[in-house]
XYZ file of C-alpha atoms in Angstrom:
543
model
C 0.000 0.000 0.000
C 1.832 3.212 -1.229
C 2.020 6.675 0.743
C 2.093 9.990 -0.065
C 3.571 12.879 1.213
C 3.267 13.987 4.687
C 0.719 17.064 5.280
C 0.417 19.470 7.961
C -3.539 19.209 7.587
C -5.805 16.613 5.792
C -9.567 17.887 5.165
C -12.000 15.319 4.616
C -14.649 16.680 2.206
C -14.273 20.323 -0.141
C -18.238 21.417 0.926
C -19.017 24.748 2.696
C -16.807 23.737 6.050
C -14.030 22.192 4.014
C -13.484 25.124 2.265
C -13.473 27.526 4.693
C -11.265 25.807 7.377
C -8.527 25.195 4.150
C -9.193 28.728 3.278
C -8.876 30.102 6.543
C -5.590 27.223 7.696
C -3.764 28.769 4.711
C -4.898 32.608 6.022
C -3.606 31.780 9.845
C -0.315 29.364 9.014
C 0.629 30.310 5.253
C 3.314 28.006 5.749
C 1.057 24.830 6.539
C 0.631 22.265 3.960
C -2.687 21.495 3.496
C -5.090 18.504 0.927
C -8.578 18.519 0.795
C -9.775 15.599 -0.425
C -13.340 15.877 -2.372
C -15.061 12.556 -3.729
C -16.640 15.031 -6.466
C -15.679 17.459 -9.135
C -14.560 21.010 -9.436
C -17.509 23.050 -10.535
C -16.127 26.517 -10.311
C -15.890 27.338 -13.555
C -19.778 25.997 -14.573
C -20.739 29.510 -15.735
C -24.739 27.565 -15.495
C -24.107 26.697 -11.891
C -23.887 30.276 -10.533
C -27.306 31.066 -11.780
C -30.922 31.420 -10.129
C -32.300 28.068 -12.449
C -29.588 26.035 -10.575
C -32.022 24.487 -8.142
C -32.347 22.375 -11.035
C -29.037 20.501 -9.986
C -31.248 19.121 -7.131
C -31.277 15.610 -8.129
C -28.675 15.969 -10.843
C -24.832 14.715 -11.590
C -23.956 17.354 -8.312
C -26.201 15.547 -5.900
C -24.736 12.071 -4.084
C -28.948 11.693 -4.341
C -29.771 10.061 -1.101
C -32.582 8.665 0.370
C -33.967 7.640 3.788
C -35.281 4.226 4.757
C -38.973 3.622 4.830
C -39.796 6.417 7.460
C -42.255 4.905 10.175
C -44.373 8.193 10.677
C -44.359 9.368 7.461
C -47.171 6.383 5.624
C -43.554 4.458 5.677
C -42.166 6.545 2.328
C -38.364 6.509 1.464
C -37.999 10.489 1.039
C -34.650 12.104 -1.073
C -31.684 13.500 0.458
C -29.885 15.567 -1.558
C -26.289 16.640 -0.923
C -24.099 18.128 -2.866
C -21.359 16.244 -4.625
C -18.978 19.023 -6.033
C -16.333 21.018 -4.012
C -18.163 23.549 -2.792
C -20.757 20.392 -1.262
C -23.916 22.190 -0.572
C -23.325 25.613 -2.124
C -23.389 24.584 -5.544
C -27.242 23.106 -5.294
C -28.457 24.785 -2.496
C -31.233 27.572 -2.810
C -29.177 30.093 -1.288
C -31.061 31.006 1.841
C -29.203 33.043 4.414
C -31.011 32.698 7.930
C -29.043 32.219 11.031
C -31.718 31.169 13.296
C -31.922 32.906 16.816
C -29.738 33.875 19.299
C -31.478 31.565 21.595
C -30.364 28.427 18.972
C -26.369 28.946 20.171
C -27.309 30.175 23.683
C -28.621 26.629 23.916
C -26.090 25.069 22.106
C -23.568 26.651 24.407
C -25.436 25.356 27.059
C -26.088 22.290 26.245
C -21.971 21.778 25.993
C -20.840 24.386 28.870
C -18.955 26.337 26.192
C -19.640 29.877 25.841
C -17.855 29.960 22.620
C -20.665 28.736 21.128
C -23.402 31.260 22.509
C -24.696 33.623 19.982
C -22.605 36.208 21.396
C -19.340 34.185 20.904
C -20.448 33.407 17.590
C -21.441 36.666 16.420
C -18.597 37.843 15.066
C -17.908 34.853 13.063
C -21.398 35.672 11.579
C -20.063 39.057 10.734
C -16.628 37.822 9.203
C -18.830 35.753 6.750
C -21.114 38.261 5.234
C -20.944 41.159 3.033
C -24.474 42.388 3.950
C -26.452 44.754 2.018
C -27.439 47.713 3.968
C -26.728 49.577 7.132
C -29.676 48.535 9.247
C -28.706 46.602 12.484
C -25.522 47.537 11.690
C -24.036 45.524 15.303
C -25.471 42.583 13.753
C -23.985 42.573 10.604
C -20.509 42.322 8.601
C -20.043 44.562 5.685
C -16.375 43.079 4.530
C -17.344 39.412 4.637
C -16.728 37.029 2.070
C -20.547 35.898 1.264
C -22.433 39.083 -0.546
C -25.922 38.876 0.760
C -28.866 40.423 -0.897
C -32.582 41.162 -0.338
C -35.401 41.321 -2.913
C -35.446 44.951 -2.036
C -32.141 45.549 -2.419
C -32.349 43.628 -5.955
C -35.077 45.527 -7.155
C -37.530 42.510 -6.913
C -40.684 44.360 -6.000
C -43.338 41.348 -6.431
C -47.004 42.401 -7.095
C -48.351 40.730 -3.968
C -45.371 42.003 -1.722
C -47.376 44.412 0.243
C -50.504 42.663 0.371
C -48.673 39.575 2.553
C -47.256 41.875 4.343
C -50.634 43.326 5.658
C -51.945 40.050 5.819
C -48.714 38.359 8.192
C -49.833 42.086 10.630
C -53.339 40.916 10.539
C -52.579 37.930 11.459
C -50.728 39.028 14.619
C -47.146 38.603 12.926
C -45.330 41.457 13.485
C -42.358 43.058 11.574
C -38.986 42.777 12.762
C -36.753 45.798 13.038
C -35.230 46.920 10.081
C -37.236 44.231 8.226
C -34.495 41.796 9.352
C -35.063 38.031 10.049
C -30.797 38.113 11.253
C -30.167 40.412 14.056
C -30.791 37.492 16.598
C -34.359 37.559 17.352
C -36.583 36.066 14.666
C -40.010 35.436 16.191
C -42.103 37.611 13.903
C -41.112 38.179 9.940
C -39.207 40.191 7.858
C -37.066 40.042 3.994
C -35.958 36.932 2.894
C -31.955 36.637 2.916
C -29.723 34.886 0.188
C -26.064 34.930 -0.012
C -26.179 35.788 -3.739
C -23.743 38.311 -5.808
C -26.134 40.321 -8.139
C -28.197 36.684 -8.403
C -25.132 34.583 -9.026
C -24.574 31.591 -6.586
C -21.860 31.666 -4.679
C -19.799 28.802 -4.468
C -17.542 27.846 -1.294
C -14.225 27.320 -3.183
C -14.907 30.993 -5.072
C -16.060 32.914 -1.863
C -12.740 31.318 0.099
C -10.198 30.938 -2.259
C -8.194 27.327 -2.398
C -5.057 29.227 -3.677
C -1.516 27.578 -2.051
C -4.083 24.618 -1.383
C -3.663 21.451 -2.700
C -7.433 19.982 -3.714
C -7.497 16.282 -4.844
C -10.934 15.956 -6.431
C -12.501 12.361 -7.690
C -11.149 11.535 -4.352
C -13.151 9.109 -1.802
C -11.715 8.568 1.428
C -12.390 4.919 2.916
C -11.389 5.857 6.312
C -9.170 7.868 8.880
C -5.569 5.824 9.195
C -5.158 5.647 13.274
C -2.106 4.096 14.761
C -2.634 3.662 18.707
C -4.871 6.947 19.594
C -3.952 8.668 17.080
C -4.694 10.155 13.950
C -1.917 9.773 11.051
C -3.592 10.083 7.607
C -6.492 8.932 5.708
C -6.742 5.731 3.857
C -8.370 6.484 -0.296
C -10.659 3.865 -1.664
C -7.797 3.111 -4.219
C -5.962 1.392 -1.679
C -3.254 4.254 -1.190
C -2.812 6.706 1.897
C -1.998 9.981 2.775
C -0.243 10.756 5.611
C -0.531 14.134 8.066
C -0.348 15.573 11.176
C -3.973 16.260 11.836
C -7.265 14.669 10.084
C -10.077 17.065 9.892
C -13.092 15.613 9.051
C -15.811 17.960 7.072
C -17.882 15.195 4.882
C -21.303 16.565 5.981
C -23.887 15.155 8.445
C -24.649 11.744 6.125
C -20.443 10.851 5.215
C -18.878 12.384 8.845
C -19.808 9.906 10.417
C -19.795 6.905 8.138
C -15.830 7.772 7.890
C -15.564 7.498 11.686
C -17.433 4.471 11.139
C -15.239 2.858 8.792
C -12.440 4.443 10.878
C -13.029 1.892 14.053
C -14.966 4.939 15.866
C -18.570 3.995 16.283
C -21.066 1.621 18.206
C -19.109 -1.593 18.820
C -21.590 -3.693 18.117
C -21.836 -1.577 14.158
C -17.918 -1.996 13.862
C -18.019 -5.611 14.868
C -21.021 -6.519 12.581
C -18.917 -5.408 9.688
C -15.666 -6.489 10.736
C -14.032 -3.217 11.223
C -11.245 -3.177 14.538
C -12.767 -1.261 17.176
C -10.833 2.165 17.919
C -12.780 3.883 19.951
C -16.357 2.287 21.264
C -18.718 5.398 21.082
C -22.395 4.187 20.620
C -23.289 7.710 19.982
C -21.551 8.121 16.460
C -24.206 8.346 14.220
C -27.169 9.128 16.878
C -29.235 12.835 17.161
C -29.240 13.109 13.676
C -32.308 15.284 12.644
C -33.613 17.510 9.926
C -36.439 19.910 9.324
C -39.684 18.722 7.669
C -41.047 21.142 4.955
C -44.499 20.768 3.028
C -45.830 22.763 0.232
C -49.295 24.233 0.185
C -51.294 25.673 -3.385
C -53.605 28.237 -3.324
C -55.778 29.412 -6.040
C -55.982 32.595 -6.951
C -59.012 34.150 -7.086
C -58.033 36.289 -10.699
C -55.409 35.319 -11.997
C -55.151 38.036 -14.623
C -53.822 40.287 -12.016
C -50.943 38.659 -12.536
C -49.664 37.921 -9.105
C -48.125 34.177 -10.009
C -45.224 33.355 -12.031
C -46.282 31.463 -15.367
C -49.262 34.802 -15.546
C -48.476 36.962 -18.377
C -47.309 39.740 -16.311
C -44.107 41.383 -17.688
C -42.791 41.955 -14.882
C -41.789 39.475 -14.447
C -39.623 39.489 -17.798
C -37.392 42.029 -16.450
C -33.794 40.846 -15.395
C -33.952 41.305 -11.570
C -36.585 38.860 -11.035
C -33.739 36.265 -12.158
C -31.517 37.508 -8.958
C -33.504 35.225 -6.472
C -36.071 33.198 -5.024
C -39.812 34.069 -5.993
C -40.881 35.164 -2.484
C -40.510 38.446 -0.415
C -40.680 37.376 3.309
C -39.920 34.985 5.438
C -42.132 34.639 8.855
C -41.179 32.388 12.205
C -43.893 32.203 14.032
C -44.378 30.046 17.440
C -46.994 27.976 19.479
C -49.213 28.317 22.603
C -47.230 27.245 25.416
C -50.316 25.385 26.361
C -50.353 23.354 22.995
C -46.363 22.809 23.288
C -46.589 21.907 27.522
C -49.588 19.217 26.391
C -47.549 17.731 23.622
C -44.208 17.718 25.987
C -46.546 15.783 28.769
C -47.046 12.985 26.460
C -44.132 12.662 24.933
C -42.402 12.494 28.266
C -44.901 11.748 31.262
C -44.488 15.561 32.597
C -43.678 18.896 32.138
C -40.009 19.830 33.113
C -39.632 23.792 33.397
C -36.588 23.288 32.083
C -37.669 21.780 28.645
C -35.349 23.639 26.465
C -38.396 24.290 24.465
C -39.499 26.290 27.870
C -36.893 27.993 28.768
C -36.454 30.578 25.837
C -39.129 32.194 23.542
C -38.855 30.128 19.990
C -40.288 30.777 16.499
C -40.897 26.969 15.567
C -42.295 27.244 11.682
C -41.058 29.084 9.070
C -43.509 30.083 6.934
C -42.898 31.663 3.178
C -45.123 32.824 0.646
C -44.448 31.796 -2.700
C -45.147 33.845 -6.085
C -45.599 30.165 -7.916
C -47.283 27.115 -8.045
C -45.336 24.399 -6.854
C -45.755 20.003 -7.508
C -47.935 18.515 -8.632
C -49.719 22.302 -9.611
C -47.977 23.704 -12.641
C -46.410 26.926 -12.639
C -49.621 28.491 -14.798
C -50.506 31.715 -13.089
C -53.262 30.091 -11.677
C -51.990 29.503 -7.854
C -49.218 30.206 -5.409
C -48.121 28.633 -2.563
C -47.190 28.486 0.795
C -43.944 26.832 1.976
C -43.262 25.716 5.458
C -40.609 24.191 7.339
C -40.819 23.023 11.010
C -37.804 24.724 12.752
C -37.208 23.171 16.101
C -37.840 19.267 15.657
C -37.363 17.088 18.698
C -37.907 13.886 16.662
C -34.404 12.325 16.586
C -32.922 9.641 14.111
C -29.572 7.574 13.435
C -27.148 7.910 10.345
C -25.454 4.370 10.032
C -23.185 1.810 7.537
C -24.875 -0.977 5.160
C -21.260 -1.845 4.436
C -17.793 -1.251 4.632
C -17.531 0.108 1.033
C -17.699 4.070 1.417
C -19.030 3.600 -2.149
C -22.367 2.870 -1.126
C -24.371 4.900 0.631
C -24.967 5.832 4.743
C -28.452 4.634 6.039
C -30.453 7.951 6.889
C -33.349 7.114 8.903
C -34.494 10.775 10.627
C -36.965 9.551 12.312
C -39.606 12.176 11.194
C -42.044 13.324 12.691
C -41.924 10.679 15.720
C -42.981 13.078 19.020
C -46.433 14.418 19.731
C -44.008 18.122 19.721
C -43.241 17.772 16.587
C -47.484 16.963 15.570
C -48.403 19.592 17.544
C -46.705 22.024 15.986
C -47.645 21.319 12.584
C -51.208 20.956 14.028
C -51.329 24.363 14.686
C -49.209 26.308 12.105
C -51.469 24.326 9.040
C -54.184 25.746 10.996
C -52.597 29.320 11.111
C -51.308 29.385 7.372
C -54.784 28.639 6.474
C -55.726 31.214 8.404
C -53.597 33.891 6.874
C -54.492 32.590 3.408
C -57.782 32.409 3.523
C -58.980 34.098 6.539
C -60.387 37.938 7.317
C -56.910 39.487 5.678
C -56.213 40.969 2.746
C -54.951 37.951 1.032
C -58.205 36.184 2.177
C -60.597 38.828 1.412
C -58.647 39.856 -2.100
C -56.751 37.085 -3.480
C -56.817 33.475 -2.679
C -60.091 31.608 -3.497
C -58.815 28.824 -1.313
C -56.601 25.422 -1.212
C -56.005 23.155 -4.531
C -55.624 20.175 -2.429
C -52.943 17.273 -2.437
C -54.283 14.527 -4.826
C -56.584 12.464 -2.304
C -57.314 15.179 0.083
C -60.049 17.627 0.636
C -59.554 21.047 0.893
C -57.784 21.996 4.251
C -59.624 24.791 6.728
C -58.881 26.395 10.346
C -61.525 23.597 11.785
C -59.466 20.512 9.902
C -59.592 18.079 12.714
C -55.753 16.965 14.080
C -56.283 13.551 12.190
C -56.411 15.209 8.759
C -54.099 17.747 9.528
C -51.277 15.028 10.886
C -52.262 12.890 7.706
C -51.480 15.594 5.412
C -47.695 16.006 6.729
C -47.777 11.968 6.472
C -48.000 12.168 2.880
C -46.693 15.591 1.639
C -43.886 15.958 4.275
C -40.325 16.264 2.629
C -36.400 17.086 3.542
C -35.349 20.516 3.872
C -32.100 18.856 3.250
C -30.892 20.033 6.504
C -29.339 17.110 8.023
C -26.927 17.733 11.437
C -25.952 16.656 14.589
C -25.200 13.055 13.826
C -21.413 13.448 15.497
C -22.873 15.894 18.188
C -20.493 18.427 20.267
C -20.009 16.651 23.999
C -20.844 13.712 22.139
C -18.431 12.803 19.687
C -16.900 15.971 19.610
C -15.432 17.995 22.660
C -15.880 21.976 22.353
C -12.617 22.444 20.433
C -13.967 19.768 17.697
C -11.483 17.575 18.641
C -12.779 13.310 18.421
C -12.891 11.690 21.879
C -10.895 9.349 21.995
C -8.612 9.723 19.159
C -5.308 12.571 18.760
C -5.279 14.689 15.905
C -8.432 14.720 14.383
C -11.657 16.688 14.288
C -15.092 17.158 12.426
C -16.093 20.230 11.342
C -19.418 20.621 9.938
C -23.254 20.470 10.713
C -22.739 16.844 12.259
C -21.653 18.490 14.951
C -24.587 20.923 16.337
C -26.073 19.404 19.146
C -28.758 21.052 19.022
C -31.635 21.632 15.811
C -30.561 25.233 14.431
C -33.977 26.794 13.864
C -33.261 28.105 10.120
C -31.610 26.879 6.845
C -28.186 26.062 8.284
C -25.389 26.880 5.979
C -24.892 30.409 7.792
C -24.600 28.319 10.614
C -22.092 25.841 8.865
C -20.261 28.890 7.538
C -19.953 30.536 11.304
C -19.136 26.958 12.870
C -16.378 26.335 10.421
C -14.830 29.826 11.127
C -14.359 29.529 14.669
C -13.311 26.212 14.307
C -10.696 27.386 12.441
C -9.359 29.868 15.008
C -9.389 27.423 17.311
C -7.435 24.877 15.132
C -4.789 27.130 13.830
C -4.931 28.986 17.813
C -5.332 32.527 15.772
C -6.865 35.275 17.836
């Protein structure tokens, strides 16, 4: 078995955290040698893949196009995974969207490991050091010489026809606007403009935004395993039977591939390594285990006239004009939360009583994101005729298990999320179907002016605010789908210590979503991008 060269620093995986931890290595030690390794291609100079249509990668020759097993609460379907196969990982298929959750998400991270570090107010400035933000509101909150350009539909010039209209509808629905219109600043319990880290519309891909210059990048590159000699981390093995040697291992494959390489490593439940006849390293039974994701289900409503042309796919020609190809068809996004009532109930039966210190309990949450689309979306066509509502449940407490089917790290981890398996997780889709209905079709301006009410799901009636809990849980049964926001499977204080450093082995780390221990209430790469920043300070010790 040959080996090759002897590296200061061996990244597992060229996605978001990959990037930026070579980027920033290179930025902090310019002498260190560093490889990142990447199982796919480099994409950075696919002129296609920095455009708004590049959604349509989802499920393409970018996408390692997993899929869960047979999930138990959701009428037992097998639901896709995507994640991006590309340096650059997620970036290059992702749709962009730049939410960082709430302060309370890292004060209860920090908690949860006894690391201020990770509060929001120790990660705030690595927040800042990502973004290049658009404006000068909440200026504390925000970088303005960050890497990531992000942009608004305001600050695009996307004014959508039926901007204003949700916007009095969300404040007569008891939403209120955040200050400075700004879902970011910390506190996101109300709505405000959608975010997207987008450059005039272009994507912005991970290797582009943090250059790999002075950084050696091995792509077509799978890594069958971390190469540990005692405790202690010396290389990587590649599935072509060679190695490469180095002084630290830094593992950034993503929730699904972290930890099947400490897996196939020897780090993992015993009785996984044993069943596969890998040597036990280090017996950790909770490799693999809090792995969780956010549910997200579309919604079509008809439009009462469509010739006001309100939709995308109406004749409007508005819609024509070039900056309504910078960005996602939508103006706001709004968090909303539940009755403590409703959420104390649900906890009670999911765990026999009420404990004040539920960490559901102890801070004030927004637990659905709710958007309002300017299209149809599947099965409806995109005719002019409808738009839609999309929602995503932000702070699941269902919890699943990311595992091996084999020792080849050809084929594919087994995802099983566990969706939608507490009565906290029912209950608040219970009650936000009931309020999107509400704000849809109820006394506001969309429901008095524009919506003529729900195109149902094929086999379902048309939903209401009196849909009984049955209907409304069997509805997420069958249209319930991945946000594609898989972390926590090789959770901080429990795979990870607070420095990112693997217990139990010398020399190597994860870096990327796999590690949150908690659920990050929002799309997560802003989170991925902050994580892998201070990670990197810590690594290289930079202050």
């Amino acid at each position: 078995m040959a080996a090759t060269g002897e590296w200061d620093y061996i990244i597992v995986g060229g996605g978001l955290a990959g990037c930026v931890v070579a980027h920033r290595l290179k930025e902090y030690k310019p002498s260190s040698r560093i490889v990142v390794l990447e199982a796919g291609p480099d994409v950075s100079a696919n002129k296609e893949i920095l455009q708004y249509s590049t959604l349509n990668f989802i499920g393409g020759q970018f996408d390692w196009g997993y899929k869960t097993v047979p999930q138990t609460h959701l009428d037992g379907r097998k639901l896709d995974i995507p994640a991006g196969k590309a340096l650059g990982g997620g970036s290059v298929i992702n749709a962009c969207g730049w939410l960082r959750g709430s302060a309370a998400d890292y004060d209860s991270w920090a908690e949860a490991v006894q690391d201020e570090r990770w509060s929001y107010k120790g990660q705030l400035n690595y927040f800042k050091l990502t973004e290049k933000w658009y404006d000068n509101e909440n200026a504390d909150s925000h970088g303005h010489d960050g890497k990531l350009q992000i942009e608004s539909p305001i600050s695009t010039g996307r004014i959508y026809p039926l901007a204003s209209i949700a916007e009095q509808s969300f404040e007569e629905a008891g939403v209120k606007k955040l200050p400075g219109n700004d879902v970011n600043t910390g506190f996101n319990v109300g709505f405000g403009e959608i975010n997207e880290n987008r450059k005039q519309g272009a994507r912005q891909i991970a290797p582009i935004a943090y250059s790999l210059d002075g950084i050696t990048v091995k792509t077509g590159t799978l890594v069958r395993g971390v190469k540990i000699v005692g405790s202690q981390a010396v290389g990587v093995h590649l599935d072509d039977g060679t190695e490469i040697l180095g002084k630290e291992v830094i593992v950034s494959a993503g929730a699904y591939r972290s930890p099947q390489v400490l897996i196939l490593s020897g780090i993992g439940p015993k009785e996984t390594l044993e069943k596969h006849d890998i040597e036990v390293k280090v017996d950790n039974p909770l490799v693999g285990t809090n792995y969780n994701d956010h549910i997200m289900l579309h919604l079509n409503w008809k439009l009462k006239d469509p010739s006001q042309g309100y939709s995308l796919g109406s004749p409007n020609p508005l819609f024509a004009k070039p900056e309504f190809l910078t960005g996602t068809p939508l103006s706001h996004v709004a968090n909303t939360p539940i009755p403590r009532s409703q959420l104390e109930a649900a906890i009670a039966k999911d765990d026999g009583k009420v404990d004040p210190n539920h960490d559901l309990l102890k801070r004030d949450w927004a637990v659905m994101e709710n958007l309002i689309l300017y299209l149809g979306m599947p099965p409806q066509a995109i005719d002019g005729t409808h738009i839609a509502t999309t929602m995503m449940a932000m702070k699941p407490t269902s919890r699943g298990t990311v595992t091996i089917e084999s020792k080849d790290p050809k084929v594919a981890p087994v995802l099983d999320p566990n969706f939608l398996a507490t009565e906290v997780d029912k209950a608040v889709w219970r009650h936000s179907l009931r309020g999107i209905t509400a704000l849809m079709t109820g006394n506001t301006a969309l429901g008095r002016e524009v919506i003529a009410g729900e195109t149902p799901y094929p086999g379902f009636e048309e939903i209401s605010v009196n849909s009984s809990d049955e209907y409304l849980d069997s509805r997420v049964k069958a249209q319930g789908l991945s946000t594609f926001h898989g972390s926590g499977s090789c959770a901080m204080g429990k795979v990870v210590d607070g420095d990112l450093r693997v217990k139990g082995v010398q020399n190597l780390r994860v870096v990327d979503a796999s590690v949150f221990p908690i659920s990050i209430g929002a799309h997560i790469q802003a989170a991925v991008y902050a994580l892998a920043e201070q990670a990197t300070v810590i690594i290289a010790g930079a202050k």
